Short mmCIF file of C-alpha atoms and ligand atoms in Angstrom, two decimals:
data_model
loop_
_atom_site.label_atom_id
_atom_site.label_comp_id
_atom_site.label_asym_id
_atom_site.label_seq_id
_atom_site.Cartn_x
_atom_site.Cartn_y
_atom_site.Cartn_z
CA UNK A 1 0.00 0.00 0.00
CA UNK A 2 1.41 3.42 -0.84
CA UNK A 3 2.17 5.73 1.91
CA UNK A 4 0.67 8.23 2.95
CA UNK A 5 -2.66 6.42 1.39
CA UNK A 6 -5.45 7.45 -1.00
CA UNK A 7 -8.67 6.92 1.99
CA UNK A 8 -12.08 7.08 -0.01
CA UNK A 9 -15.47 7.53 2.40
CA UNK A 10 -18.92 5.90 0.56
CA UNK A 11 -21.50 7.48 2.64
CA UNK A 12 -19.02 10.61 3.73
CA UNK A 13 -22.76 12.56 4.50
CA UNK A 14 -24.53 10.23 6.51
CA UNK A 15 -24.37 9.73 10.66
CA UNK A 16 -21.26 7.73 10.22
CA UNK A 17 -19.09 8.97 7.62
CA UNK A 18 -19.38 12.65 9.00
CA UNK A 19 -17.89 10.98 11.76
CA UNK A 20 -15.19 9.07 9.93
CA UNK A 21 -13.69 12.45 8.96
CA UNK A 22 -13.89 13.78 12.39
CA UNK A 23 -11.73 10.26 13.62
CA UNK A 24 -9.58 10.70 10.52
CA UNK A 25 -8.50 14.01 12.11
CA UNK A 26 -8.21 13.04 16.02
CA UNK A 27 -6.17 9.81 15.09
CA UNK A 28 -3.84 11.99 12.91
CA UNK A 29 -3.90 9.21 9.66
CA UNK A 30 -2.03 10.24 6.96
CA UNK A 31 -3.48 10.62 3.60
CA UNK A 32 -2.19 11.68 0.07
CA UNK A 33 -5.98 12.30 -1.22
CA UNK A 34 -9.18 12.24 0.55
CA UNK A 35 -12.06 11.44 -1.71
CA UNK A 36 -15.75 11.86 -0.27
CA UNK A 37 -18.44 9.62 -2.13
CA UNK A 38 -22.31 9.46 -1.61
CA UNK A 39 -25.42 8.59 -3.63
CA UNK A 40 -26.19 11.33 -6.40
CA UNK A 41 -28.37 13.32 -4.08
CA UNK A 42 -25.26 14.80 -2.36
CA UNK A 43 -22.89 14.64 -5.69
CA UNK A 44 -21.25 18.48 -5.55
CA UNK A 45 -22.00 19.30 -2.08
CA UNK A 46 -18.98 20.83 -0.50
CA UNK A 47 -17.25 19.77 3.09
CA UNK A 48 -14.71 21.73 4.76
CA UNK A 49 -12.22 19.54 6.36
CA UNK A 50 -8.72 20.64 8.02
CA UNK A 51 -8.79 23.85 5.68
CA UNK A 52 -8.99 22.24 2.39
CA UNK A 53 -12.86 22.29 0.41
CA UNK A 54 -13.98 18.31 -0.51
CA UNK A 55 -16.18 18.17 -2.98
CA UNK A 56 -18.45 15.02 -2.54
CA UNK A 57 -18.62 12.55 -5.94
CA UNK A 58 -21.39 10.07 -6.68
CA UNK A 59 -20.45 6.71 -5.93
CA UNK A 60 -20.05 4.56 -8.86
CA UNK A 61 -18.36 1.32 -9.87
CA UNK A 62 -15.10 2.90 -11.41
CA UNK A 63 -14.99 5.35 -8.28
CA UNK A 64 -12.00 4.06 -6.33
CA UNK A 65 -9.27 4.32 -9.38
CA UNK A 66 -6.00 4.69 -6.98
CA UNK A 67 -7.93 4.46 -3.85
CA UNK A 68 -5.54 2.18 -1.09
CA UNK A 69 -8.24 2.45 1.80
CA UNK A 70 -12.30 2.70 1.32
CA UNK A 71 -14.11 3.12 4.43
CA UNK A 72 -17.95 2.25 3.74
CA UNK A 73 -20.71 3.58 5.56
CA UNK A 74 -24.09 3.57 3.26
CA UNK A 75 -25.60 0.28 4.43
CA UNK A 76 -25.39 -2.87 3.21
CA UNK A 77 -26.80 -3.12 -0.15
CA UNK A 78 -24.64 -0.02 -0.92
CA UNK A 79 -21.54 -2.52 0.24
CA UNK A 80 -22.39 -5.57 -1.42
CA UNK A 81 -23.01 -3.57 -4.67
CA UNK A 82 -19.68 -1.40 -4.36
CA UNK A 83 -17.26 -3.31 -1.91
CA UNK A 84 -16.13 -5.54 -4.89
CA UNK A 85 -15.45 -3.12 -7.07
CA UNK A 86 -13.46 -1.09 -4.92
CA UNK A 87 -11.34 -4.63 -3.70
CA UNK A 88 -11.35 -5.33 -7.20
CA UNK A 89 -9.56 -1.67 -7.95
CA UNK A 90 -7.06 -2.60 -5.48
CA UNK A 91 -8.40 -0.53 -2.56
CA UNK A 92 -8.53 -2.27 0.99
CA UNK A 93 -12.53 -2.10 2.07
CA UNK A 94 -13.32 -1.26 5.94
CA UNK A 95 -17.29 -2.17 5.80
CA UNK A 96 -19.59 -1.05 8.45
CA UNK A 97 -22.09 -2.79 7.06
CA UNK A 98 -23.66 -6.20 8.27
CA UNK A 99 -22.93 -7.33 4.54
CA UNK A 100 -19.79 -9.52 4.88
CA UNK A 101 -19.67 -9.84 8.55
CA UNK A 102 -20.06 -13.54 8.93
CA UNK A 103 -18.24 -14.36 5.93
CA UNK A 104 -15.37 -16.81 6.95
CA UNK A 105 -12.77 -14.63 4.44
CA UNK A 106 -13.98 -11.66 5.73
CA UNK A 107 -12.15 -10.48 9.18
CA UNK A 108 -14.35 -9.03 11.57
CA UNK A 109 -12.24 -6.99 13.93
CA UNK A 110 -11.87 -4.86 16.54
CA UNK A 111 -8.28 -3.29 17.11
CA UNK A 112 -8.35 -3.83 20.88
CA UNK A 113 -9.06 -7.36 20.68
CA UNK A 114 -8.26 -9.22 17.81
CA UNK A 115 -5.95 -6.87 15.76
CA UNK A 116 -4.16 -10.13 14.14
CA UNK A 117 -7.37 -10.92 12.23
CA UNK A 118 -6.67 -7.54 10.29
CA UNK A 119 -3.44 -9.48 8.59
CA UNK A 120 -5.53 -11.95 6.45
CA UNK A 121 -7.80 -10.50 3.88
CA UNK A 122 -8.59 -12.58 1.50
CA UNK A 123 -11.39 -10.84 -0.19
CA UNK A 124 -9.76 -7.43 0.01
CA UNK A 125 -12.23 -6.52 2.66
CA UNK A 126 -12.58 -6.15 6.34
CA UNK A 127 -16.03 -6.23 8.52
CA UNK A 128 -16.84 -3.56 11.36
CA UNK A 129 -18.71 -5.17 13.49
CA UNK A 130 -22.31 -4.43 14.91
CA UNK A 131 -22.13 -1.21 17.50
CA UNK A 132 -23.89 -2.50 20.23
CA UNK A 133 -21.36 -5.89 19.95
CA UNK A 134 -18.33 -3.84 19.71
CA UNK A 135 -19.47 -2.00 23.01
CA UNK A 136 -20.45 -5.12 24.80
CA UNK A 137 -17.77 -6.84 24.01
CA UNK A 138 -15.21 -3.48 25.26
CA UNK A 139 -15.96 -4.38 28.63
CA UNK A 140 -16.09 -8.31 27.91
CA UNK A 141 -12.72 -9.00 26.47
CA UNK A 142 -10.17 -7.90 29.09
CA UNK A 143 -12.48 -10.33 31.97
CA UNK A 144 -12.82 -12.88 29.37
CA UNK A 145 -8.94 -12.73 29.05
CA UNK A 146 -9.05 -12.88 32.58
CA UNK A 147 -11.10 -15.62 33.47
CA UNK A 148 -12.58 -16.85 30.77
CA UNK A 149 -16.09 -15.95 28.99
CA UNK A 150 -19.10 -18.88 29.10
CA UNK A 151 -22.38 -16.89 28.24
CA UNK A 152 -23.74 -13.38 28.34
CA UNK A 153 -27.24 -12.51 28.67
CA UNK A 154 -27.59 -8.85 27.80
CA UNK A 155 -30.13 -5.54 27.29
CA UNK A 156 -29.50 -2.61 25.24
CA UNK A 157 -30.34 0.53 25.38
CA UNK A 158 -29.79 2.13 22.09
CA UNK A 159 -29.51 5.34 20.83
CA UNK A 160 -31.51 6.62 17.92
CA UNK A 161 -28.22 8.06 16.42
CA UNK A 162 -28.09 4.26 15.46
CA UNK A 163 -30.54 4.26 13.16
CA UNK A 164 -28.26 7.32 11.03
CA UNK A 165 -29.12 10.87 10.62
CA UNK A 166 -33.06 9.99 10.26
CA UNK A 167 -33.22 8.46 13.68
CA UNK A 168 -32.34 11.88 15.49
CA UNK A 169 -34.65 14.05 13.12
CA UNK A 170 -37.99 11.59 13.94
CA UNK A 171 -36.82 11.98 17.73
CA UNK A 172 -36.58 15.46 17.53
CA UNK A 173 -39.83 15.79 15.38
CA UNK A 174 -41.86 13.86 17.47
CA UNK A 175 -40.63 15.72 21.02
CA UNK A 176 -41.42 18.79 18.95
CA UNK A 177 -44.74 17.24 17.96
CA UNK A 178 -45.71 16.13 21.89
CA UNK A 179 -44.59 19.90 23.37
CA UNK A 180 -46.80 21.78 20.58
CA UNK A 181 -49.81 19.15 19.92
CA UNK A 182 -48.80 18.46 16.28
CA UNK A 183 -49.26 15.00 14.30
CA UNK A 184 -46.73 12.34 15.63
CA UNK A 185 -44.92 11.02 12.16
CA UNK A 186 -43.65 7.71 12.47
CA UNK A 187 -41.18 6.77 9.63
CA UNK A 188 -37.83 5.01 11.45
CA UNK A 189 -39.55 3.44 13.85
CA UNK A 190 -42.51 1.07 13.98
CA UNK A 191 -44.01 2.87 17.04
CA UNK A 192 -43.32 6.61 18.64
CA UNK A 193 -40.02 6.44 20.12
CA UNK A 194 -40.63 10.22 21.90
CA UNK A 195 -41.44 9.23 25.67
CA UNK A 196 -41.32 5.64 24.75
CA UNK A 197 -38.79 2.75 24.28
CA UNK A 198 -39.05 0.11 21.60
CA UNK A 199 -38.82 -3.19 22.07
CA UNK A 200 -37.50 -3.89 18.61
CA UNK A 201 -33.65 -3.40 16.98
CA UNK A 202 -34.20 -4.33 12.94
CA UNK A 203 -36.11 -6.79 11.53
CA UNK A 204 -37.16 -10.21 13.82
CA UNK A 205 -36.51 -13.34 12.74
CA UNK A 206 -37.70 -17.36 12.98
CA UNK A 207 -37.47 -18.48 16.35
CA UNK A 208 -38.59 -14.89 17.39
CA UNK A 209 -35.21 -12.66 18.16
CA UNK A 210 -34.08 -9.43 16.23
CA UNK A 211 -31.38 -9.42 13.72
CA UNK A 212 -29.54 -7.58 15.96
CA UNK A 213 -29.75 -9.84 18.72
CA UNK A 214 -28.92 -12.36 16.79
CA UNK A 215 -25.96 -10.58 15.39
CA UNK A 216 -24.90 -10.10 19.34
CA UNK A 217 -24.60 -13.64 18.96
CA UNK A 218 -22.94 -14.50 16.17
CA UNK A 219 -20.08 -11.48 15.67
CA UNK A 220 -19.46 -12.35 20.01
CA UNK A 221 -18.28 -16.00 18.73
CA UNK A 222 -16.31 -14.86 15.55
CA UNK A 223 -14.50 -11.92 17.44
CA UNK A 224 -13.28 -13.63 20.56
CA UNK A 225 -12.99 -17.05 18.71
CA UNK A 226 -15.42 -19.21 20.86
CA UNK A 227 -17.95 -20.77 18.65
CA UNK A 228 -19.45 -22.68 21.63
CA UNK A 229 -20.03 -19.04 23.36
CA UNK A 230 -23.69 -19.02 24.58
CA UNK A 231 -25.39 -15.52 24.23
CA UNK A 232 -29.03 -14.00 24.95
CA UNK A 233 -29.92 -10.79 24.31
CA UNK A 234 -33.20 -7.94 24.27
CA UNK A 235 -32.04 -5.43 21.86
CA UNK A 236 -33.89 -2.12 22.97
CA UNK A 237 -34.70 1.73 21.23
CA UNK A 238 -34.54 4.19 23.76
CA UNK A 239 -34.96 8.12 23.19
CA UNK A 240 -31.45 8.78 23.60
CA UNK A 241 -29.87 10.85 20.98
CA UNK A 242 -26.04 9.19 21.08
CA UNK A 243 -24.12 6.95 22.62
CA UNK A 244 -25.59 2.74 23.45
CA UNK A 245 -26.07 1.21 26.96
CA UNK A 246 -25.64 -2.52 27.70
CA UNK A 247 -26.77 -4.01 30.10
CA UNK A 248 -24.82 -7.98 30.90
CA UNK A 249 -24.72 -11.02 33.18
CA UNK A 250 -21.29 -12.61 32.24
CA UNK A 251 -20.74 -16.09 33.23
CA UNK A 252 -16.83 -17.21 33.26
CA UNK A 253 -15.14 -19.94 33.33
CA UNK A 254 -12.83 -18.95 36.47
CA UNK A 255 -13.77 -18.31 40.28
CA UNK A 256 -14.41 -14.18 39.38
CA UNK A 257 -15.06 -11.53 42.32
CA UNK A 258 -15.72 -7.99 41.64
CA UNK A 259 -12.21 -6.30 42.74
CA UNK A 260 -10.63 -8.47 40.75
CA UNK A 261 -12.64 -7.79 37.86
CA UNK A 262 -12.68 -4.34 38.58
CA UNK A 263 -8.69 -4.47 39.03
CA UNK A 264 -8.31 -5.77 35.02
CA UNK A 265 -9.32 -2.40 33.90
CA UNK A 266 -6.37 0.03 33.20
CA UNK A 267 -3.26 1.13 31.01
CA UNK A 268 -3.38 -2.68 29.86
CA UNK A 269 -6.84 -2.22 28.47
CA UNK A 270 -6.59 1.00 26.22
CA UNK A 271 -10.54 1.92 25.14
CA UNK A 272 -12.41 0.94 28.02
CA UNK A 273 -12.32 2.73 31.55
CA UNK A 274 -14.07 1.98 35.16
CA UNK A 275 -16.24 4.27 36.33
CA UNK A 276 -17.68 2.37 39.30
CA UNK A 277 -18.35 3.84 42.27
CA UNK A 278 -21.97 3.68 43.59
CA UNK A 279 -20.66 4.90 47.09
CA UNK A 280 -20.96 8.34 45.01
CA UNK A 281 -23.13 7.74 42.74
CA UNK A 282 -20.66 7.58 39.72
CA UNK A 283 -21.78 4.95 36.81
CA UNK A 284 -21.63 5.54 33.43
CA UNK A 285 -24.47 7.20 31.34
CA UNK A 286 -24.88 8.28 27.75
CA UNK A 287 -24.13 11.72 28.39
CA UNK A 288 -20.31 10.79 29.62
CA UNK A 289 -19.41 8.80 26.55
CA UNK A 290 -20.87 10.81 23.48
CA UNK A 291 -18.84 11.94 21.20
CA UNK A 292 -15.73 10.24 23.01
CA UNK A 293 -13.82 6.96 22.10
CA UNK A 294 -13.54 5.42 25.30
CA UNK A 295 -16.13 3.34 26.51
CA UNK A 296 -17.00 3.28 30.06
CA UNK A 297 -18.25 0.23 32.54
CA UNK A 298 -20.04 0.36 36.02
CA UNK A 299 -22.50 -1.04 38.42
CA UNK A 300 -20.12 -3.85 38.46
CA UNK A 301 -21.46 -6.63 41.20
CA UNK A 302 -21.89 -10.37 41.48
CA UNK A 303 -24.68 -12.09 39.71
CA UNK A 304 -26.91 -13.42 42.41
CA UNK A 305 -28.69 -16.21 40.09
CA UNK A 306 -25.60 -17.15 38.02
CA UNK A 307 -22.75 -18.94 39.70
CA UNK A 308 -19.04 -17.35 38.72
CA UNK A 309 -20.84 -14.36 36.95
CA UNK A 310 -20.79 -10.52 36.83
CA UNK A 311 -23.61 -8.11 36.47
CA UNK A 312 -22.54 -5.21 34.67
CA UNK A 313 -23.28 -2.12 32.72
CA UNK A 314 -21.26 -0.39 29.48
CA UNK A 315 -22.10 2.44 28.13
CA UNK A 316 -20.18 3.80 24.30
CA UNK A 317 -20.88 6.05 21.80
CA UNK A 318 -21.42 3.84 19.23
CA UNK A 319 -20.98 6.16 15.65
CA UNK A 320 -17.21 6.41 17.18
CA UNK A 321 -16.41 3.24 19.16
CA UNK A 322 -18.97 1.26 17.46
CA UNK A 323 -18.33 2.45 13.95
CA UNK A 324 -16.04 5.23 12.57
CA UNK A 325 -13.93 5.43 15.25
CA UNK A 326 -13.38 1.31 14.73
CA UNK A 327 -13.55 1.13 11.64
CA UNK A 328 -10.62 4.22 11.37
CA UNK A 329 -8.48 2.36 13.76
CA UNK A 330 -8.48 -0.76 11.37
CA UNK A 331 -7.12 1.48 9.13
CA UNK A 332 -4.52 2.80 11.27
CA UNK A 333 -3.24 -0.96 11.82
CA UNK A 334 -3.18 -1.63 7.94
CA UNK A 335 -0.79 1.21 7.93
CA UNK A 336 1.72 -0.16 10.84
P1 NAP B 1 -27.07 7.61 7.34
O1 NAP B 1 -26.85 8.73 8.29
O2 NAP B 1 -28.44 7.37 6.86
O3 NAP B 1 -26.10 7.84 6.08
C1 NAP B 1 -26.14 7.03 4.95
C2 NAP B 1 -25.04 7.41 3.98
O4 NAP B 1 -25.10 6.53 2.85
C3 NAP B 1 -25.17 8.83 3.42
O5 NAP B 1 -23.89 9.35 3.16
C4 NAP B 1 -25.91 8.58 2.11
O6 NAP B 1 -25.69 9.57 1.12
C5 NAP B 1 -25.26 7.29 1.67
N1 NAP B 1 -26.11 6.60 0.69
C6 NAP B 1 -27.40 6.22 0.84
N2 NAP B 1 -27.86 5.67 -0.31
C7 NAP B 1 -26.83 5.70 -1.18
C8 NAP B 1 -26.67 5.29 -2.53
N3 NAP B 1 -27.67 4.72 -3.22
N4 NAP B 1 -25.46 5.47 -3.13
C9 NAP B 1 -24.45 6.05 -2.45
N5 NAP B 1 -24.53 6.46 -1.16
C10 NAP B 1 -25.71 6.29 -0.54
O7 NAP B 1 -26.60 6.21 7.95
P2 NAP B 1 -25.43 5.91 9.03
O8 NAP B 1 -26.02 5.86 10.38
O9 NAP B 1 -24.27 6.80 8.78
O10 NAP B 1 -25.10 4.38 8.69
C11 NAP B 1 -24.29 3.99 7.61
C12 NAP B 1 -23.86 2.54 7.78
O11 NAP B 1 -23.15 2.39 9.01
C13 NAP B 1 -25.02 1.53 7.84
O12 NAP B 1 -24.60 0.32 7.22
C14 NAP B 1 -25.21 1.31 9.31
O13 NAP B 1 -25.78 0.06 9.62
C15 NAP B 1 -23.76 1.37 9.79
N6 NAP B 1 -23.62 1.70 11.22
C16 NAP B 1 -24.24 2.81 11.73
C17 NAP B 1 -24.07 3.09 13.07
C18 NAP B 1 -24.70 4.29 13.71
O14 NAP B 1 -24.59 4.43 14.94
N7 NAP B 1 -25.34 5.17 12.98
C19 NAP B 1 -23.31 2.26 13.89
C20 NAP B 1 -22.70 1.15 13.32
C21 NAP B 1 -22.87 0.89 11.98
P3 NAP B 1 -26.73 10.78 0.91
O15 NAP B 1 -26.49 11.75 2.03
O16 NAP B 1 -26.33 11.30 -0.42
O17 NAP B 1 -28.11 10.18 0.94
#
């Protein structure tokens, strides 16, 4: 890969890829050309970004001529469409899409935890994984390197940021709506998310859980590399504006007591933080981790129905940590 790289951003104006820029710039990555792609609806539009003016292209098949890096973040038909080409123009693809997540030539990474995977890519292309798994699994991976992970059963408590720049106008619009008696509009959601929560996370599927849970599920085993991993989870729309909430029972292999859990937190575990001290009230909420990269854990106590387990709480602003943020430190390790 030539240094400093060509980076291309498909989806540069949505939630995310506003947010890729913003990473690009706090994690200093070096770039010879920044090129901003979205569908033709944005095609001329003009972003200012570290004093220079980026015009935004339409993303099309022959768009990533001498591009080394293409971060994508416009969903996942928009990846399986335009991943290939851009892998096939020699471009390394970091997807934040669910498209090629599960594929076994596809690495699914997360810097902090299984930065090796990033080595092998087969298909030219390497998976992001699901926010509210990246954030979960923040506070999971330094106990389960500890003492060993068996099952998690876990709530969320997810932002509407999640669901991209439309999820934060229909929350605003309906708050608006409730304060001045107007008509509610419901077009993210299946039910008013103002004053409510929702129940639902994407689409539900046989057997009764949301893709999303399921995805919990399935990117837990493929990140930490144990496909016997047993995982539950009630994926939940709250009317937060930023930043997810998890709530987990972790069972472990090894006798685990909360001050030594507690005590694996630290320089050793760059990305997470503890922030547990219910003596004065201090536990993690939205509010503390939006629009920064760490992600924070608390409420930290022993399980009373689980033997060996851990209640606990993590809270992360998930378009950083659980997407641009991610997917820009991927990038920074192709680079090493
Ligand atoms: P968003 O705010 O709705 O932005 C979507 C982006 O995709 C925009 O730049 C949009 O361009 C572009 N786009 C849409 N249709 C297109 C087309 N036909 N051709 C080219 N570009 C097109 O969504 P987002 O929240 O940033 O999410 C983007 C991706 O990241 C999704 O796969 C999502 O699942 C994933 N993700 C999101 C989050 C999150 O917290 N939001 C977290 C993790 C992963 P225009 O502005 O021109 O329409």
């Amino acid at each position: 890969m030539k240094q400093p790289p060509h980076i291309a951003i498909a989806g540069a104006t949505g939630a995310v890829g506003i947010e890729m820029l913003n990473c690009l710039a706090e994690q200093k990555v070096p770039y010879s050309q920044l090129t901003l792609l979205a569908s033709a609806r944005s095609a001329g539009k003009v972003v200012e970004f570290q004093g220079k003016e980026l015009v935004v292209k339409e993303l099309t098949a022959d768009a990533f001529e001498g591009v080394d890096i293409a971060l994508f973040s416009a969903g996942g038909s928009i990846s399986l469409e335009f991943a290939p080409h851009a892998a096939a123009a020699g471009a390394i693809v970091i997807d934040n899409s669910s498209a090629f997540r599960m594929d076994p030539e596809v690495p699914l990474v997360v810097p902090e935890i299984n930065p090796e995977a990033a080595k092998t890519t087969p298909k030219g292309i390497i998976a992001n994984p699901n926010c509210t798994t990246i954030i979960s699994l923040m506070a999971l991976a330094p106990l389960h390197r500890a003492f060993g992970l068996k099952s998690i059963i876990a709530s969320s408590y997810q932002a509407v940021s999640g669901s991209g720049a439309a999820g934060i106008v229909e929350l605003d619009s309906q708050i608006q709506a409730l304060a001045n008696g107007g008509e509610i509009k419901k077009e993210v959601y299946p039910h008013q998310i103002a004053s409510n929560v929702i129940p639902q996370v994407d689409v539900f599927l046989e057997g009764g859980y949301t893709k999303e849970e399921q995805k919990m599920l399935n990117e837990s085993r493929k990140i930490l590399g144990l496909p016997e991993l047993n995982v539950t989870c009630t994926c939940v729309r709250v009317p937060v504006h930023r930043s997810h909430s998890v709530s987990i029972s972790a069972q472990f292999e090894k006798p685990v007591t909360v001050e030594a859990a507690q005590a694996v937190y630290g320089e050793a575990t760059p990305g997470v933080q503890l922030c547990d001290d219910p003596s004065t009230g201090l536990y993690p909420t939205p509010l503390d981790t939006s629009g920064k990269d760490d992600c924070l854990v608390g409420r930290m106590r022993m399980d009373q129905v689980l033997p060996n387990a851990l209640a606990l709480w993590v809270v992360g602003d998930q378009v950083k940590k659980g997407a641009a943020l991610n997917a820009v430190q991927i990038a920074k390790l192709l680079l090493e």
